[in-house]
Amino acid sequence: MLQEFHTKLEQKYEGSLVRTSSAEQFDSNAKQYLHQLANAGLVERVTWGWYYVKDHAKDALNFLGKDKNFKMIAGQSAASLWNKDFVHRDIYTVLVNDKSYARALEKFADKQGWKIQASYSEHLPGYVKVGNLYVEDLLDTLLDCLYRWAFLDSMAIVYEQRRKRNLRKLM
């Protein structure tokens, strides 16, 4: 029974954080099974009620792309994606719509040595899907950077996107 539960869990959540209550869709004994799988080293306990279904995530962006929970790259991290300049960033800013997930994500990232700042937001700004990632909409990113006095990031976005998008809305 435990092996069957683990197989189902891997099929749906491999490389992702999973909440105990979400795993109960496979079996009502999910809490007990997750504890046993963590003791066996097949999943990793992150924090109360959250587990990581192991895979070999190479870096934070790889993990953020595979993780099944909703998160959106925002702020200066999104600006770096829009202006194709992710090299110098050492922290990833994400917005989430679940407070518990925000805490679990930050704790997991800390264990991995990644710097992820997860902020809960009840009202998320617009976003677009870029590959496997959800990224804050271009105009919302620009406004956020201006709000945070990150003028260079704002100007880099405008310059990089000048031929691809109509930026008249900024006026």
PDB file of C-alpha atoms in Angstrom:
ATOM      1  CA  MET A   1       0.000   0.000   0.000  1.00  0.00           C
ATOM      2  CA  LEU A   2       2.859   2.384   0.893  1.00  0.00           C
ATOM      3  CA  GLN A   3       4.651   1.678  -2.402  1.00  0.00           C
ATOM      4  CA  GLU A   4       1.453   2.292  -4.376  1.00  0.00           C
ATOM      5  CA  PHE A   5       0.957   5.606  -2.537  1.00  0.00           C
ATOM      6  CA  HIS A   6       4.557   6.623  -3.271  1.00  0.00           C
ATOM      7  CA  THR A   7       4.172   5.785  -6.962  1.00  0.00           C
ATOM      8  CA  LYS A   8       1.005   7.901  -7.259  1.00  0.00           C
ATOM      9  CA  LEU A   9       2.669  10.721  -5.345  1.00  0.00           C
ATOM     10  CA  GLU A  10       5.697  10.693  -7.648  1.00  0.00           C
ATOM     11  CA  GLN A  11       3.550  10.609 -10.775  1.00  0.00           C
ATOM     12  CA  LYS A  12       1.680  13.744  -9.785  1.00  0.00           C
ATOM     13  CA  TYR A  13       4.101  15.711  -7.577  1.00  0.00           C
ATOM     14  CA  GLU A  14       7.671  14.718  -8.472  1.00  0.00           C
ATOM     15  CA  GLY A  15       9.949  17.715  -7.977  1.00  0.00           C
ATOM     16  CA  SER A  16       7.253  19.597  -6.102  1.00  0.00           C
ATOM     17  CA  LEU A  17       6.207  20.569  -2.617  1.00  0.00           C
ATOM     18  CA  VAL A  18       3.046  18.773  -1.582  1.00  0.00           C
ATOM     19  CA  ARG A  19       0.686  19.553   1.258  1.00  0.00           C
ATOM     20  CA  THR A  20      -0.402  16.614   3.382  1.00  0.00           C
ATOM     21  CA  SER A  21      -4.052  17.415   2.739  1.00  0.00           C
ATOM     22  CA  SER A  22      -3.420  17.335  -1.030  1.00  0.00           C
ATOM     23  CA  ALA A  23      -1.812  13.901  -0.754  1.00  0.00           C
ATOM     24  CA  GLU A  24      -4.934  12.611   0.985  1.00  0.00           C
ATOM     25  CA  GLN A  25      -6.614  12.429  -2.426  1.00  0.00           C
ATOM     26  CA  PHE A  26      -4.576   9.241  -2.997  1.00  0.00           C
ATOM     27  CA  ASP A  27      -5.169   7.677   0.400  1.00  0.00           C
ATOM     28  CA  SER A  28      -6.744   8.735   3.674  1.00  0.00           C
ATOM     29  CA  ASN A  29      -3.585   7.557   5.484  1.00  0.00           C
ATOM     30  CA  ALA A  30      -1.423  10.094   3.614  1.00  0.00           C
ATOM     31  CA  LYS A  31      -0.092  11.716   6.775  1.00  0.00           C
ATOM     32  CA  GLN A  32       1.212   8.400   8.085  1.00  0.00           C
ATOM     33  CA  TYR A  33       2.567   7.353   4.679  1.00  0.00           C
ATOM     34  CA  LEU A  34       4.369  10.648   4.131  1.00  0.00           C
ATOM     35  CA  HIS A  35       5.998  10.292   7.549  1.00  0.00           C
ATOM     36  CA  GLN A  36       7.138   6.760   6.682  1.00  0.00           C
ATOM     37  CA  LEU A  37       8.428   7.845   3.271  1.00  0.00           C
ATOM     38  CA  ALA A  38      10.352  10.705   4.894  1.00  0.00           C
ATOM     39  CA  ASN A  39      11.947   8.278   7.365  1.00  0.00           C
ATOM     40  CA  ALA A  40      12.918   6.058   4.425  1.00  0.00           C
ATOM     41  CA  GLY A  41      14.441   9.056   2.600  1.00  0.00           C
ATOM     42  CA  LEU A  42      12.051   8.890  -0.355  1.00  0.00           C
ATOM     43  CA  VAL A  43      10.461  12.282   0.350  1.00  0.00           C
ATOM     44  CA  GLU A  44      11.769  15.177   2.402  1.00  0.00           C
ATOM     45  CA  ARG A  45       9.859  16.779   5.238  1.00  0.00           C
ATOM     46  CA  VAL A  46      10.015  20.536   4.759  1.00  0.00           C
ATOM     47  CA  THR A  47       7.819  21.882   7.516  1.00  0.00           C
ATOM     48  CA  TRP A  48       4.626  20.974   9.328  1.00  0.00           C
ATOM     49  CA  GLY A  49       2.176  19.685   6.705  1.00  0.00           C
ATOM     50  CA  TRP A  50       4.543  20.047   3.723  1.00  0.00           C
ATOM     51  CA  TYR A  51       6.829  17.524   2.015  1.00  0.00           C
ATOM     52  CA  TYR A  52       9.121  17.634  -0.993  1.00  0.00           C
ATOM     53  CA  VAL A  53       8.707  14.773  -3.469  1.00  0.00           C
ATOM     54  CA  LYS A  54      12.310  14.344  -4.490  1.00  0.00           C
ATOM     55  CA  ASP A  55      13.874  14.758  -7.888  1.00  0.00           C
ATOM     56  CA  HIS A  56      17.157  16.311  -8.857  1.00  0.00           C
ATOM     57  CA  ALA A  57      16.402  20.026  -9.069  1.00  0.00           C
ATOM     58  CA  LYS A  58      19.560  21.677 -10.318  1.00  0.00           C
ATOM     59  CA  ASP A  59      18.773  25.214  -9.242  1.00  0.00           C
ATOM     60  CA  ALA A  60      16.007  27.458  -7.960  1.00  0.00           C
ATOM     61  CA  LEU A  61      14.568  28.268 -11.400  1.00  0.00           C
ATOM     62  CA  ASN A  62      14.476  24.582 -12.304  1.00  0.00           C
ATOM     63  CA  PHE A  63      12.559  23.876  -9.096  1.00  0.00           C
ATOM     64  CA  LEU A  64      10.196  26.833  -9.536  1.00  0.00           C
ATOM     65  CA  GLY A  65       9.352  25.587 -13.028  1.00  0.00           C
ATOM     66  CA  LYS A  66       8.581  22.026 -11.847  1.00  0.00           C
ATOM     67  CA  ASP A  67       6.749  22.816  -8.620  1.00  0.00           C
ATOM     68  CA  LYS A  68       2.995  22.301  -8.989  1.00  0.00           C
ATOM     69  CA  ASN A  69       1.924  25.033  -6.545  1.00  0.00           C
ATOM     70  CA  PHE A  70       1.053  28.434  -7.966  1.00  0.00           C
ATOM     71  CA  LYS A  71       3.790  31.014  -7.733  1.00  0.00           C
ATOM     72  CA  MET A  72       4.656  34.003  -9.854  1.00  0.00           C
ATOM     73  CA  ILE A  73       8.105  35.521 -10.302  1.00  0.00           C
ATOM     74  CA  ALA A  74       7.717  39.210  -9.534  1.00  0.00           C
ATOM     75  CA  GLY A  75       9.500  42.500  -8.941  1.00  0.00           C
ATOM     76  CA  GLN A  76      13.139  42.813  -9.881  1.00  0.00           C
ATOM     77  CA  SER A  77      13.375  39.060 -10.488  1.00  0.00           C
ATOM     78  CA  ALA A  78      10.694  39.407 -13.174  1.00  0.00           C
ATOM     79  CA  ALA A  79      12.462  42.490 -14.508  1.00  0.00           C
ATOM     80  CA  SER A  80      15.597  40.417 -14.943  1.00  0.00           C
ATOM     81  CA  LEU A  81      13.664  37.898 -17.006  1.00  0.00           C
ATOM     82  CA  TRP A  82      12.079  40.619 -19.124  1.00  0.00           C
ATOM     83  CA  ASN A  83      15.409  42.280 -19.852  1.00  0.00           C
ATOM     84  CA  LYS A  84      17.298  38.961 -20.146  1.00  0.00           C
ATOM     85  CA  ASP A  85      19.689  39.787 -17.312  1.00  0.00           C
ATOM     86  CA  PHE A  86      19.281  37.077 -14.668  1.00  0.00           C
ATOM     87  CA  VAL A  87      23.004  36.609 -14.111  1.00  0.00           C
ATOM     88  CA  HIS A  88      23.552  39.090 -11.291  1.00  0.00           C
ATOM     89  CA  ARG A  89      20.472  38.262  -9.215  1.00  0.00           C
ATOM     90  CA  ASP A  90      21.077  36.202  -6.111  1.00  0.00           C
ATOM     91  CA  ILE A  91      17.515  36.311  -4.780  1.00  0.00           C
ATOM     92  CA  TYR A  92      14.279  35.309  -6.464  1.00  0.00           C
ATOM     93  CA  THR A  93      11.144  37.198  -5.534  1.00  0.00           C
ATOM     94  CA  VAL A  94       7.898  35.270  -5.941  1.00  0.00           C
ATOM     95  CA  LEU A  95       4.291  36.028  -5.124  1.00  0.00           C
ATOM     96  CA  VAL A  96       2.018  33.226  -3.959  1.00  0.00           C
ATOM     97  CA  ASN A  97      -1.655  32.992  -3.080  1.00  0.00           C
ATOM     98  CA  ASP A  98      -1.238  30.649  -0.081  1.00  0.00           C
ATOM     99  CA  LYS A  99       0.406  31.775   3.184  1.00  0.00           C
ATOM    100  CA  SER A 100       1.293  28.235   4.224  1.00  0.00           C
ATOM    101  CA  TYR A 101       2.945  27.555   0.888  1.00  0.00           C
ATOM    102  CA  ALA A 102       4.947  30.797   1.161  1.00  0.00           C
ATOM    103  CA  ARG A 103       6.432  29.634   4.478  1.00  0.00           C
ATOM    104  CA  ALA A 104       7.123  26.137   3.146  1.00  0.00           C
ATOM    105  CA  LEU A 105       8.728  27.472  -0.029  1.00  0.00           C
ATOM    106  CA  GLU A 106      11.066  29.785   1.878  1.00  0.00           C
ATOM    107  CA  LYS A 107      12.035  27.046   4.316  1.00  0.00           C
ATOM    108  CA  PHE A 108      12.683  24.552   1.505  1.00  0.00           C
ATOM    109  CA  ALA A 109      14.720  27.098  -0.469  1.00  0.00           C
ATOM    110  CA  ASP A 110      16.776  27.868   2.612  1.00  0.00           C
ATOM    111  CA  LYS A 111      17.556  24.155   3.058  1.00  0.00           C
ATOM    112  CA  GLN A 112      18.669  24.020  -0.586  1.00  0.00           C
ATOM    113  CA  GLY A 113      20.855  27.106  -0.249  1.00  0.00           C
ATOM    114  CA  TRP A 114      18.655  29.170  -2.568  1.00  0.00           C
ATOM    115  CA  LYS A 115      17.474  32.665  -1.774  1.00  0.00           C
ATOM    116  CA  ILE A 116      13.776  32.825  -2.483  1.00  0.00           C
ATOM    117  CA  GLN A 117      11.591  35.534  -1.000  1.00  0.00           C
ATOM    118  CA  ALA A 118       7.995  34.333  -1.108  1.00  0.00           C
ATOM    119  CA  SER A 119       5.329  36.912  -0.366  1.00  0.00           C
ATOM    120  CA  TYR A 120       1.657  36.188   0.092  1.00  0.00           C
ATOM    121  CA  SER A 121      -0.681  38.341  -1.950  1.00  0.00           C
ATOM    122  CA  GLU A 122      -4.441  38.045  -1.869  1.00  0.00           C
ATOM    123  CA  HIS A 123      -4.716  39.996  -5.115  1.00  0.00           C
ATOM    124  CA  LEU A 124      -2.020  38.950  -7.548  1.00  0.00           C
ATOM    125  CA  PRO A 125      -1.101  41.264 -10.425  1.00  0.00           C
ATOM    126  CA  GLY A 126      -1.356  40.162 -14.028  1.00  0.00           C
ATOM    127  CA  TYR A 127       1.030  37.471 -15.204  1.00  0.00           C
ATOM    128  CA  VAL A 128       2.118  35.577 -18.290  1.00  0.00           C
ATOM    129  CA  LYS A 129       3.488  32.072 -18.685  1.00  0.00           C
ATOM    130  CA  VAL A 130       7.083  31.942 -19.868  1.00  0.00           C
ATOM    131  CA  GLY A 131       8.101  28.331 -20.346  1.00  0.00           C
ATOM    132  CA  ASN A 132       7.144  26.586 -17.096  1.00  0.00           C
ATOM    133  CA  LEU A 133       7.208  29.799 -15.051  1.00  0.00           C
ATOM    134  CA  TYR A 134       4.540  32.346 -14.327  1.00  0.00           C
ATOM    135  CA  VAL A 135       6.050  35.816 -14.558  1.00  0.00           C
ATOM    136  CA  GLU A 136       4.553  39.128 -13.522  1.00  0.00           C
ATOM    137  CA  ASP A 137       3.160  41.046 -16.493  1.00  0.00           C
ATOM    138  CA  LEU A 138       5.564  43.482 -18.135  1.00  0.00           C
ATOM    139  CA  LEU A 139       3.715  46.662 -17.163  1.00  0.00           C
ATOM    140  CA  ASP A 140       3.154  45.515 -13.587  1.00  0.00           C
ATOM    141  CA  THR A 141       6.867  44.699 -13.357  1.00  0.00           C
ATOM    142  CA  LEU A 142       7.790  48.153 -14.631  1.00  0.00           C
ATOM    143  CA  LEU A 143       5.522  49.824 -12.100  1.00  0.00           C
ATOM    144  CA  ASP A 144       6.851  47.648  -9.290  1.00  0.00           C
ATOM    145  CA  CYS A 145      10.454  48.521 -10.183  1.00  0.00           C
ATOM    146  CA  LEU A 146       9.627  52.227 -10.280  1.00  0.00           C
ATOM    147  CA  TYR A 147       7.855  51.927  -6.933  1.00  0.00           C
ATOM    148  CA  ARG A 148      11.000  50.333  -5.456  1.00  0.00           C
ATOM    149  CA  TRP A 149      13.277  52.957  -7.035  1.00  0.00           C
ATOM    150  CA  ALA A 150      14.890  50.344  -9.295  1.00  0.00           C
ATOM    151  CA  PHE A 151      15.127  52.750 -12.217  1.00  0.00           C
ATOM    152  CA  LEU A 152      17.894  50.889 -14.025  1.00  0.00           C
ATOM    153  CA  ASP A 153      15.816  47.709 -14.116  1.00  0.00           C
ATOM    154  CA  SER A 154      12.843  49.707 -15.421  1.00  0.00           C
ATOM    155  CA  MET A 155      14.878  51.364 -18.126  1.00  0.00           C
ATOM    156  CA  ALA A 156      16.457  48.036 -19.132  1.00  0.00           C
ATOM    157  CA  ILE A 157      13.003  46.522 -19.586  1.00  0.00           C
ATOM    158  CA  VAL A 158      11.838  49.451 -21.701  1.00  0.00           C
ATOM    159  CA  TYR A 159      14.963  49.287 -23.849  1.00  0.00           C
ATOM    160  CA  GLU A 160      14.866  45.511 -24.305  1.00  0.00           C
ATOM    161  CA  GLN A 161      11.135  45.451 -25.119  1.00  0.00           C
ATOM    162  CA  ARG A 162      11.027  48.653 -27.230  1.00  0.00           C
ATOM    163  CA  ARG A 163      10.550  46.840 -30.559  1.00  0.00           C
ATOM    164  CA  LYS A 164       8.515  43.920 -29.284  1.00  0.00           C
ATOM    165  CA  ARG A 165       5.723  45.712 -27.428  1.00  0.00           C
ATOM    166  CA  ASN A 166       3.664  48.836 -27.548  1.00  0.00           C
ATOM    167  CA  LEU A 167       4.712  50.650 -24.390  1.00  0.00           C
ATOM    168  CA  ARG A 168       2.442  53.671 -24.905  1.00  0.00           C
ATOM    169  CA  LYS A 169       0.413  52.581 -21.863  1.00  0.00           C
ATOM    170  CA  LEU A 170       3.305  53.818 -19.759  1.00  0.00           C
ATOM    171  CA  MET A 171       2.672  57.401 -20.814  1.00  0.00           C
TER     172      MET A 171
END
